[in-house]
Amino acid sequence: MVIGTSILESITISLVIIAILVGIWSIIRYYNIFRAKKYAKFLSEPEFKKGMRKAQVVDLRESNNFKDGHILGARNMPYSTFKSFYTDLRPDLPVYLYDQNKSLSMRAAKLLHKHGFKDISILDEGYQKWDGKVKKE
């Protein structure tokens, strides 16, 4: 009976640790989203589609993902090289950012904001949920 009790205690401790880690991860994730809202707007797909004709649409995914399919009219600036090429963007025009799920977009928005860009928007659900027009190369 002692062996069964110690196994049950181990399982309980493991579950508590997992719950704590999930909680910490959730807090960090939502804190980052809250922080990103200071310098970027999060747009739903319809809002993104509505304004993208007047904006510089930037796909932050790597080139191979971009070639497999991207939002029609987007230009590829992989996040891995974004710090070198963000100067190709015009700060006087809106910038619409997207990646697979918005994590890279939040980082890129912070960088653009630091360098004087004011009108920055992020596709809220990322490319993974996009069902608008796409282009494959």
Short mmCIF file of C-alpha atoms in Angstrom, two decimals:
data_model
loop_
_atom_site.label_atom_id
_atom_site.label_comp_id
_atom_site.label_asym_id
_atom_site.label_seq_id
_atom_site.Cartn_x
_atom_site.Cartn_y
_atom_site.Cartn_z
CA MET A 1 0.00 0.00 0.00
CA VAL A 2 2.93 2.35 0.66
CA ILE A 3 4.18 1.90 -2.92
CA GLY A 4 0.74 2.78 -4.35
CA THR A 5 0.56 5.90 -2.19
CA SER A 6 3.99 7.11 -3.27
CA ILE A 7 3.09 6.63 -6.96
CA LEU A 8 -0.12 8.60 -6.41
CA GLU A 9 1.83 11.38 -4.66
CA SER A 10 4.33 11.50 -7.55
CA ILE A 11 1.54 11.76 -10.11
CA THR A 12 -0.15 14.51 -8.08
CA ILE A 13 3.10 16.48 -7.77
CA SER A 14 3.75 16.08 -11.50
CA LEU A 15 0.27 17.35 -12.37
CA VAL A 16 0.67 20.35 -10.05
CA ILE A 17 4.02 21.21 -11.67
CA ILE A 18 2.51 20.92 -15.16
CA ALA A 19 -0.42 23.15 -14.14
CA ILE A 20 1.98 25.76 -12.74
CA LEU A 21 4.08 25.73 -15.93
CA VAL A 22 0.99 26.10 -18.13
CA GLY A 23 -0.15 28.99 -15.93
CA ILE A 24 3.21 30.75 -16.20
CA TRP A 25 3.27 30.24 -19.97
CA SER A 26 -0.24 31.71 -20.28
CA ILE A 27 0.64 34.74 -18.18
CA ILE A 28 3.76 35.44 -20.26
CA ARG A 29 1.86 35.02 -23.53
CA TYR A 30 -0.95 37.38 -22.56
CA TYR A 31 1.48 39.90 -21.09
CA ASN A 32 3.36 40.00 -24.42
CA ILE A 33 0.09 40.50 -26.32
CA PHE A 34 -0.94 43.27 -23.90
CA ARG A 35 2.45 44.96 -24.36
CA ALA A 36 2.27 44.68 -28.16
CA LYS A 37 -1.09 46.49 -28.16
CA LYS A 38 0.79 49.65 -27.10
CA TYR A 39 2.44 49.93 -30.51
CA ALA A 40 0.33 47.85 -32.90
CA LYS A 41 -3.32 47.17 -33.67
CA PHE A 42 -4.51 43.58 -33.89
CA LEU A 43 -6.82 43.20 -36.88
CA SER A 44 -9.31 40.47 -37.64
CA GLU A 45 -9.13 38.97 -41.12
CA PRO A 46 -11.94 41.20 -42.50
CA GLU A 47 -10.28 44.32 -41.05
CA PHE A 48 -6.91 43.25 -42.46
CA LYS A 49 -8.42 42.66 -45.92
CA LYS A 50 -10.19 46.01 -45.85
CA GLY A 51 -7.05 48.08 -45.21
CA MET A 52 -4.31 46.05 -46.89
CA ARG A 53 -4.61 47.77 -50.29
CA LYS A 54 -3.33 51.00 -48.74
CA ALA A 55 -0.67 49.32 -46.61
CA GLN A 56 2.72 47.68 -46.93
CA VAL A 57 1.89 44.03 -46.26
CA VAL A 58 4.85 42.10 -44.85
CA ASP A 59 5.09 38.32 -44.48
CA LEU A 60 7.64 37.56 -41.74
CA ARG A 61 7.82 33.83 -42.42
CA GLU A 62 10.87 32.23 -43.99
CA SER A 63 11.19 32.21 -47.80
CA ASN A 64 10.23 28.55 -48.23
CA ASN A 65 6.94 29.12 -46.36
CA PHE A 66 6.32 32.28 -48.39
CA LYS A 67 6.79 30.37 -51.65
CA ASP A 68 4.38 27.66 -50.50
CA GLY A 69 1.68 30.31 -50.22
CA HIS A 70 1.27 33.89 -49.03
CA ILE A 71 -1.31 36.64 -48.88
CA LEU A 72 -1.74 38.18 -52.32
CA GLY A 73 0.24 41.44 -52.46
CA ALA A 74 2.53 40.65 -49.52
CA ARG A 75 6.27 41.00 -49.65
CA ASN A 76 8.55 38.57 -47.88
CA MET A 77 10.86 39.88 -45.15
CA PRO A 78 11.77 36.86 -43.03
CA TYR A 79 12.04 37.80 -39.37
CA SER A 80 15.55 36.32 -39.32
CA THR A 81 16.67 39.19 -41.61
CA PHE A 82 14.06 41.80 -40.67
CA LYS A 83 16.47 43.98 -38.66
CA SER A 84 18.56 44.45 -41.79
CA PHE A 85 15.70 45.15 -44.20
CA TYR A 86 12.99 46.99 -42.26
CA THR A 87 14.50 50.22 -43.64
CA ASP A 88 13.02 49.25 -47.03
CA LEU A 89 9.62 50.09 -45.52
CA ARG A 90 8.21 53.61 -45.57
CA PRO A 91 7.37 54.94 -42.09
CA ASP A 92 4.73 57.30 -43.54
CA LEU A 93 2.57 54.40 -44.80
CA PRO A 94 0.67 51.79 -42.78
CA VAL A 95 2.51 48.50 -42.21
CA TYR A 96 0.52 45.27 -41.98
CA LEU A 97 2.48 42.37 -40.50
CA TYR A 98 1.75 38.69 -40.37
CA ASP A 99 3.48 35.39 -39.70
CA GLN A 100 2.16 31.93 -38.94
CA ASN A 101 0.54 32.82 -35.61
CA LYS A 102 1.52 36.45 -34.72
CA SER A 103 4.46 35.84 -32.36
CA LEU A 104 7.07 37.16 -34.82
CA SER A 105 4.76 39.99 -35.85
CA MET A 106 4.68 41.29 -32.27
CA ARG A 107 8.49 41.42 -32.16
CA ALA A 108 8.71 43.11 -35.56
CA ALA A 109 6.07 45.66 -34.52
CA LYS A 110 8.11 46.55 -31.45
CA LEU A 111 11.21 47.11 -33.60
CA LEU A 112 9.29 49.27 -36.09
CA HIS A 113 7.77 51.31 -33.27
CA LYS A 114 11.25 51.96 -31.82
CA HIS A 115 12.29 53.32 -35.21
CA GLY A 116 9.44 55.77 -35.58
CA PHE A 117 6.74 53.79 -37.38
CA LYS A 118 3.31 54.81 -36.11
CA ASP A 119 0.69 52.90 -38.10
CA ILE A 120 1.44 49.22 -37.45
CA SER A 121 -1.12 46.43 -37.62
CA ILE A 122 -0.89 42.68 -37.02
CA LEU A 123 -3.11 39.95 -38.47
CA ASP A 124 -4.66 38.67 -35.25
CA GLU A 125 -4.88 34.96 -36.01
CA GLY A 126 -1.85 34.86 -38.31
CA TYR A 127 -1.54 33.19 -41.68
CA GLN A 128 -2.60 29.81 -40.28
CA LYS A 129 -6.24 31.02 -40.13
CA TRP A 130 -6.19 33.10 -43.36
CA ASP A 131 -8.82 32.11 -45.91
CA GLY A 132 -8.48 35.09 -48.27
CA LYS A 133 -6.66 35.20 -51.59
CA VAL A 134 -3.23 33.60 -51.65
CA LYS A 135 -0.46 33.28 -54.18
CA LYS A 136 1.89 30.33 -54.56
CA GLU A 137 5.23 30.55 -56.31
#
